[in-house]
Amino acid sequence: MNIRELALRSGVSTATVSRALNDRAEVSEATRDRIRRLASELGYAPNEPARTLVRRRSDTIGLVWDTGYETLGFQHPFLQGLLSSVRNALSEADYHLMLLTTSGPDDADTTYLQAVRRHNLEGVVVLGTPADNRALRALAASDVPCSGIDVALSGPRTVRVTSDNAAGAATAVEHLFAQGHRRIATVTGPLHLPPAAQRLAGFRQTCARLGLDVPPEYVVTGDFFLNSGEEAVRTLLAAQRPPTAVFAAGDQMAIGALHAAAAAGLSVPDDLAIVGFDDIDAATLVRPALTTVAQDRHALGSAAVKALRGLLDADPSEPAEPWIVPTRLVVRASSRPGA
């Protein structure tokens, strides 16, 4: 079934069929409905490349998800869940999704931009990619609308979407303080990543406000994965005055902290209270169940798509305000006895 056959069976010209399928005003609603109904019955599907040229839009959004060639970012459960949320939000908005990739760390600076131009993509969502990625910098500096989740993009048509990381860290510290803890340590993520830096800032500011001393050895850097959390807490427990509570800036690191506490023969939360960040599925499966600062993955994905659609219609000369998604503390047994 092609457009000529569909036009013949509809009793109209191919131009009328094209206008009807592309929602052009020159075709009456009755004719448009009749052609669409017949197209559905006959299994006709438009030639998408040709349709894109005619409409000057592709209904397709690119996704850049490149956590680096030496990392395990694609395996992180929170990022995987966030990807699903972005995909669902795009589907609800009637957009297709195209994954943009580079072939290696020395790939051309314009790899992403070339792909956007080649496929006539309407915009790009960026997830889990370092802002100093060369190809990403070139894309952000162009006129292509880009929405970055936890990525500090810099360009004329870019917008940042993020959880309220500092406020989330603050609620974790306040909760531990309310449980009677005064020696609270933290395991951070890599501090070149905005979420990790923001969570550390929220931790430090709240400790200062509450009058808590944070010696240098109470701040240990991890990588958002389980092994680094376990190693960090082993280091903390070896301190001259070990902490009684740990805020880990990611749930996988917090689960690693649980492992370290168990290996040291400590009871959680009686000997060591632990709070994470993300609320991944495993947070309810470990024992004791993990207290954590929950990020709203659905809201983040939805905000990224809404922010991008806002850029499509906005005045390019007006800078876009960041979208900040609230977090919430979920109290479980790892921080409060009897929880």
Short mmCIF file of C-alpha atoms in Angstrom, two decimals:
data_model
loop_
_atom_site.label_atom_id
_atom_site.label_comp_id
_atom_site.label_asym_id
_atom_site.label_seq_id
_atom_site.Cartn_x
_atom_site.Cartn_y
_atom_site.Cartn_z
CA MET A 1 0.00 0.00 0.00
CA ASN A 2 1.45 3.34 -1.08
CA ILE A 3 0.14 6.89 -1.13
CA ARG A 4 -1.01 6.64 -4.77
CA GLU A 5 -3.10 3.53 -4.06
CA LEU A 6 -4.53 5.19 -0.93
CA ALA A 7 -5.45 8.29 -2.96
CA LEU A 8 -7.13 6.14 -5.64
CA ARG A 9 -9.22 4.28 -3.06
CA SER A 10 -10.08 7.52 -1.26
CA GLY A 11 -11.18 9.23 -4.48
CA VAL A 12 -8.86 12.21 -3.92
CA SER A 13 -5.44 13.36 -5.11
CA THR A 14 -2.17 12.27 -3.51
CA ALA A 15 -1.69 15.89 -2.42
CA THR A 16 -4.98 15.77 -0.50
CA VAL A 17 -3.96 12.51 1.17
CA SER A 18 -0.65 14.05 2.21
CA ARG A 19 -2.37 17.15 3.59
CA ALA A 20 -4.90 15.05 5.50
CA LEU A 21 -2.25 12.87 7.12
CA ASN A 22 -0.20 15.92 8.06
CA ASP A 23 -3.12 17.83 9.65
CA ARG A 24 -3.09 20.61 7.09
CA ALA A 25 -5.94 23.11 7.34
CA GLU A 26 -6.75 22.94 3.63
CA VAL A 27 -8.55 19.60 4.13
CA SER A 28 -11.96 19.39 5.77
CA GLU A 29 -12.30 17.45 9.00
CA ALA A 30 -14.66 14.94 7.40
CA THR A 31 -12.22 14.23 4.54
CA ARG A 32 -9.31 14.03 6.94
CA ASP A 33 -11.13 11.50 9.15
CA ARG A 34 -12.19 9.42 6.16
CA ILE A 35 -8.66 9.24 4.75
CA ARG A 36 -7.15 8.41 8.13
CA ARG A 37 -9.71 5.68 8.74
CA LEU A 38 -9.06 4.12 5.32
CA ALA A 39 -5.29 4.38 5.82
CA SER A 40 -5.64 2.49 9.10
CA GLU A 41 -7.83 -0.19 7.54
CA LEU A 42 -5.40 -0.70 4.64
CA GLY A 43 -2.29 -0.67 6.83
CA TYR A 44 -0.77 2.36 5.15
CA ALA A 45 2.25 3.92 6.89
CA PRO A 46 3.73 7.21 5.63
CA ASN A 47 7.30 7.36 4.38
CA GLU A 48 8.82 9.02 7.42
CA PRO A 49 11.88 10.62 5.75
CA ALA A 50 9.66 12.15 3.08
CA ARG A 51 7.10 13.19 5.69
CA THR A 52 9.83 14.88 7.70
CA LEU A 53 10.93 16.91 4.68
CA VAL A 54 7.38 18.05 3.97
CA ARG A 55 6.50 18.94 7.57
CA ARG A 56 10.01 20.24 8.44
CA ARG A 57 9.83 18.28 11.70
CA SER A 58 10.48 14.68 12.62
CA ASP A 59 8.57 14.14 15.90
CA THR A 60 11.83 12.56 17.08
CA ILE A 61 13.98 13.55 20.05
CA GLY A 62 17.58 12.47 20.41
CA LEU A 63 18.96 11.00 23.64
CA VAL A 64 22.59 11.41 24.65
CA TRP A 65 23.52 8.96 27.40
CA ASP A 66 27.28 8.62 27.53
CA THR A 67 28.67 8.13 31.03
CA GLY A 68 32.23 7.68 29.79
CA TYR A 69 34.17 4.81 28.28
CA GLU A 70 35.74 3.67 31.54
CA THR A 71 32.64 3.69 33.78
CA LEU A 72 29.70 1.42 34.56
CA GLY A 73 27.09 4.16 34.23
CA PHE A 74 24.81 2.16 31.96
CA GLN A 75 24.47 -0.40 34.76
CA HIS A 76 23.35 2.05 37.44
CA PRO A 77 19.76 1.18 38.44
CA PHE A 78 18.68 4.78 39.03
CA LEU A 79 19.85 5.90 35.58
CA GLN A 80 18.13 2.91 33.99
CA GLY A 81 14.88 3.83 35.72
CA LEU A 82 15.30 7.46 34.72
CA LEU A 83 15.78 6.44 31.08
CA SER A 84 12.46 4.59 31.20
CA SER A 85 10.79 7.70 32.62
CA VAL A 86 12.16 9.86 29.79
CA ARG A 87 11.02 7.33 27.20
CA ASN A 88 7.52 7.18 28.70
CA ALA A 89 7.24 10.98 28.86
CA LEU A 90 8.26 11.29 25.20
CA SER A 91 5.79 8.59 24.21
CA GLU A 92 2.98 10.39 26.04
CA ALA A 93 3.89 13.55 24.11
CA ASP A 94 3.82 11.59 20.79
CA TYR A 95 7.56 11.75 20.20
CA HIS A 96 9.91 9.03 19.02
CA LEU A 97 13.29 8.51 20.69
CA MET A 98 16.66 8.06 18.98
CA LEU A 99 19.79 7.13 20.94
CA LEU A 100 22.83 9.13 19.83
CA THR A 101 26.24 7.54 20.35
CA THR A 102 29.90 8.15 19.68
CA SER A 103 32.24 5.38 18.58
CA GLY A 104 35.04 6.27 20.97
CA PRO A 105 36.63 8.95 23.15
CA ASP A 106 38.48 10.43 20.17
CA ASP A 107 35.39 10.71 17.99
CA ALA A 108 34.70 13.94 16.12
CA ASP A 109 33.62 16.94 18.18
CA THR A 110 30.51 17.35 16.06
CA THR A 111 29.30 13.73 16.19
CA TYR A 112 26.04 14.48 18.03
CA LEU A 113 25.36 17.65 16.08
CA GLN A 114 25.85 15.87 12.77
CA ALA A 115 23.39 13.17 13.81
CA VAL A 116 20.80 15.78 14.83
CA ARG A 117 21.12 17.53 11.46
CA ARG A 118 21.11 14.29 9.48
CA HIS A 119 17.92 12.99 11.09
CA ASN A 120 16.26 16.40 11.48
CA LEU A 121 15.76 15.83 15.20
CA GLU A 122 13.69 18.42 17.04
CA GLY A 123 15.81 18.46 20.17
CA VAL A 124 17.94 16.37 22.51
CA VAL A 125 17.64 15.10 26.08
CA VAL A 126 21.01 14.60 27.79
CA LEU A 127 21.30 12.07 30.61
CA GLY A 128 24.28 10.89 32.66
CA THR A 129 26.89 12.53 30.42
CA PRO A 130 29.80 14.68 31.66
CA ALA A 131 29.34 18.30 30.57
CA ASP A 132 32.96 18.43 29.38
CA ASN A 133 32.31 15.80 26.70
CA ARG A 134 33.61 17.45 23.50
CA ALA A 135 30.76 16.32 21.26
CA LEU A 136 28.23 17.41 23.87
CA ARG A 137 29.81 20.86 24.20
CA ALA A 138 29.53 21.35 20.43
CA LEU A 139 25.88 20.28 20.50
CA ALA A 140 25.03 22.61 23.41
CA ALA A 141 26.76 25.55 21.68
CA SER A 142 24.55 25.12 18.60
CA ASP A 143 20.96 26.23 18.04
CA VAL A 144 19.63 22.73 18.87
CA PRO A 145 17.30 22.70 21.93
CA CYS A 146 18.88 20.55 24.66
CA SER A 147 17.45 19.49 28.01
CA GLY A 148 20.03 18.13 30.46
CA ILE A 149 19.09 15.98 33.45
CA ASP A 150 21.75 16.59 36.11
CA VAL A 151 24.03 17.96 33.38
CA ALA A 152 25.17 21.58 33.46
CA LEU A 153 24.83 22.41 29.77
CA SER A 154 26.08 25.75 28.51
CA GLY A 155 24.56 27.09 25.32
CA PRO A 156 21.93 29.39 23.80
CA ARG A 157 19.09 26.83 23.82
CA THR A 158 19.80 24.65 26.84
CA VAL A 159 17.91 23.99 30.07
CA ARG A 160 18.87 22.07 33.22
CA VAL A 161 16.58 19.64 35.02
CA THR A 162 17.60 18.29 38.41
CA SER A 163 16.38 17.03 41.76
CA ASP A 164 16.74 19.39 44.69
CA ASN A 165 19.94 17.65 45.74
CA ALA A 166 21.04 20.09 48.44
CA ALA A 167 17.62 20.08 50.12
CA GLY A 168 17.53 16.28 49.97
CA ALA A 169 20.90 16.03 51.70
CA ALA A 170 19.67 18.53 54.31
CA THR A 171 16.67 16.35 55.19
CA ALA A 172 18.97 13.35 55.61
CA VAL A 173 21.23 15.20 58.07
CA GLU A 174 18.27 16.69 59.94
CA HIS A 175 16.76 13.21 60.32
CA LEU A 176 19.98 11.76 61.70
CA PHE A 177 20.38 14.72 64.04
CA ALA A 178 16.82 14.19 65.32
CA GLN A 179 17.76 10.56 66.08
CA GLY A 180 20.47 11.85 68.41
CA HIS A 181 23.52 11.54 66.14
CA ARG A 182 26.26 14.17 66.43
CA ARG A 183 29.08 12.40 64.58
CA ILE A 184 27.70 12.22 61.03
CA ALA A 185 29.95 11.38 58.06
CA THR A 186 29.21 11.34 54.34
CA VAL A 187 30.25 9.30 51.32
CA THR A 188 30.02 11.54 48.26
CA GLY A 189 29.81 10.77 44.57
CA PRO A 190 32.47 12.05 42.15
CA LEU A 191 32.54 15.76 42.88
CA HIS A 192 32.91 16.82 39.23
CA LEU A 193 29.30 15.68 38.81
CA PRO A 194 26.75 18.36 39.82
CA PRO A 195 24.47 16.06 41.90
CA ALA A 196 27.41 14.89 44.03
CA ALA A 197 28.70 18.43 44.58
CA GLN A 198 25.21 19.70 45.44
CA ARG A 199 24.57 16.89 47.93
CA LEU A 200 27.89 17.54 49.65
CA ALA A 201 27.08 21.26 49.82
CA GLY A 202 23.70 20.49 51.39
CA PHE A 203 25.37 18.14 53.88
CA ARG A 204 28.00 20.71 54.92
CA GLN A 205 25.56 23.62 55.16
CA THR A 206 23.14 21.65 57.33
CA CYS A 207 25.88 20.35 59.63
CA ALA A 208 27.11 23.93 60.09
CA ARG A 209 23.59 25.16 60.82
CA LEU A 210 23.11 22.43 63.42
CA GLY A 211 26.51 23.09 65.00
CA LEU A 212 27.97 19.73 64.02
CA ASP A 213 31.71 19.33 63.56
CA VAL A 214 32.73 17.67 60.28
CA PRO A 215 36.41 16.72 60.43
CA PRO A 216 38.09 16.11 57.04
CA GLU A 217 38.13 12.34 57.57
CA TYR A 218 34.32 12.38 57.78
CA VAL A 219 34.05 13.19 54.05
CA VAL A 220 35.06 10.29 51.76
CA THR A 221 34.59 10.27 47.99
CA GLY A 222 32.97 7.31 46.23
CA ASP A 223 31.76 6.68 42.68
CA PHE A 224 28.01 6.00 43.24
CA PHE A 225 28.58 2.22 43.09
CA LEU A 226 28.41 -0.38 45.85
CA ASN A 227 32.10 -1.26 46.24
CA SER A 228 33.14 2.34 46.77
CA GLY A 229 30.56 2.73 49.54
CA GLU A 230 31.81 -0.39 51.29
CA GLU A 231 35.43 0.74 51.06
CA ALA A 232 34.59 4.27 52.20
CA VAL A 233 32.78 3.08 55.33
CA ARG A 234 35.62 0.71 56.21
CA THR A 235 37.84 3.82 56.14
CA LEU A 236 35.39 5.79 58.28
CA LEU A 237 35.13 3.02 60.87
CA ALA A 238 38.93 3.00 61.19
CA ALA A 239 38.98 6.67 62.24
CA GLN A 240 40.08 7.57 65.77
CA ARG A 241 36.51 8.73 66.53
CA PRO A 242 34.35 6.83 64.04
CA PRO A 243 30.98 8.30 63.09
CA THR A 244 27.73 6.98 64.50
CA ALA A 245 25.86 7.78 61.28
CA VAL A 246 26.65 7.92 57.56
CA PHE A 247 24.86 9.78 54.79
CA ALA A 248 25.75 8.14 51.47
CA ALA A 249 25.00 10.28 48.42
CA GLY A 250 23.68 7.27 46.49
CA ASP A 251 21.77 4.12 47.46
CA GLN A 252 24.30 1.71 45.97
CA MET A 253 27.01 3.25 48.13
CA ALA A 254 24.65 3.08 51.12
CA ILE A 255 24.15 -0.64 50.51
CA GLY A 256 27.91 -0.97 50.40
CA ALA A 257 27.95 0.80 53.78
CA LEU A 258 25.57 -1.85 55.13
CA HIS A 259 28.01 -4.53 53.99
CA ALA A 260 30.92 -2.79 55.70
CA ALA A 261 28.96 -2.45 58.94
CA ALA A 262 28.02 -6.14 58.89
CA ALA A 263 31.63 -7.15 58.22
CA ALA A 264 32.71 -5.06 61.24
CA GLY A 265 30.13 -6.78 63.45
CA LEU A 266 28.09 -3.62 63.90
CA SER A 267 24.32 -3.46 64.25
CA VAL A 268 22.45 -1.07 61.95
CA PRO A 269 21.01 1.28 63.12
CA ASP A 270 21.98 0.71 66.79
CA ASP A 271 25.74 1.02 66.24
CA LEU A 272 25.72 2.84 62.89
CA ALA A 273 22.78 4.57 61.19
CA ILE A 274 22.84 4.77 57.38
CA VAL A 275 20.87 6.97 54.96
CA GLY A 276 21.12 6.80 51.16
CA PHE A 277 19.89 8.85 48.21
CA ASP A 278 17.80 7.79 45.14
CA ASP A 279 15.32 5.19 46.46
CA ILE A 280 16.23 2.44 44.01
CA ASP A 281 14.23 -0.80 44.16
CA ALA A 282 16.94 -2.55 46.17
CA ALA A 283 16.46 -0.07 49.03
CA THR A 284 13.43 -2.06 50.21
CA LEU A 285 15.05 -5.46 49.62
CA VAL A 286 18.16 -5.14 51.80
CA ARG A 287 18.06 -5.79 55.53
CA PRO A 288 17.68 -3.58 57.35
CA ALA A 289 15.63 -1.74 54.75
CA LEU A 290 17.35 1.45 53.68
CA THR A 291 16.30 4.93 54.72
CA THR A 292 16.85 7.13 51.69
CA VAL A 293 16.16 10.46 50.01
CA ALA A 294 13.81 9.56 47.16
CA GLN A 295 14.18 11.15 43.76
CA ASP A 296 11.00 11.27 41.67
CA ARG A 297 12.11 9.59 38.45
CA HIS A 298 8.74 10.07 36.78
CA ALA A 299 8.75 13.79 37.58
CA LEU A 300 12.34 14.17 36.35
CA GLY A 301 11.57 12.48 33.04
CA SER A 302 8.41 14.49 32.58
CA ALA A 303 10.18 17.74 33.49
CA ALA A 304 12.97 17.03 30.99
CA VAL A 305 10.46 16.61 28.16
CA LYS A 306 8.36 19.61 29.20
CA ALA A 307 11.46 21.78 29.52
CA LEU A 308 12.61 20.69 26.05
CA ARG A 309 9.21 21.40 24.51
CA GLY A 310 9.33 24.82 26.16
CA LEU A 311 12.62 25.52 24.38
CA LEU A 312 11.07 24.60 21.02
CA ASP A 313 8.55 27.44 21.37
CA ALA A 314 10.60 29.94 23.39
CA ASP A 315 12.42 33.05 22.28
CA PRO A 316 16.04 31.86 21.77
CA SER A 317 17.32 35.12 23.27
CA GLU A 318 15.64 34.38 26.63
CA PRO A 319 17.64 32.08 28.97
CA ALA A 320 15.63 29.11 30.27
CA GLU A 321 15.12 28.78 34.01
CA PRO A 322 16.21 25.44 35.52
CA TRP A 323 13.57 22.91 36.53
CA ILE A 324 14.06 21.74 40.14
CA VAL A 325 12.19 18.59 41.20
CA PRO A 326 11.56 18.13 44.97
CA THR A 327 12.87 15.11 46.88
CA ARG A 328 11.41 13.41 49.94
CA LEU A 329 12.86 11.44 52.83
CA VAL A 330 11.68 7.82 53.14
CA VAL A 331 12.43 6.54 56.66
CA ARG A 332 13.12 2.83 57.01
CA ALA A 333 14.95 0.59 59.47
CA SER A 334 18.56 1.52 58.61
CA SER A 335 18.32 4.83 60.49
CA ARG A 336 15.59 4.44 63.09
CA PRO A 337 15.14 1.50 65.44
CA GLY A 338 11.74 -0.10 64.99
CA ALA A 339 11.06 1.62 61.66
#
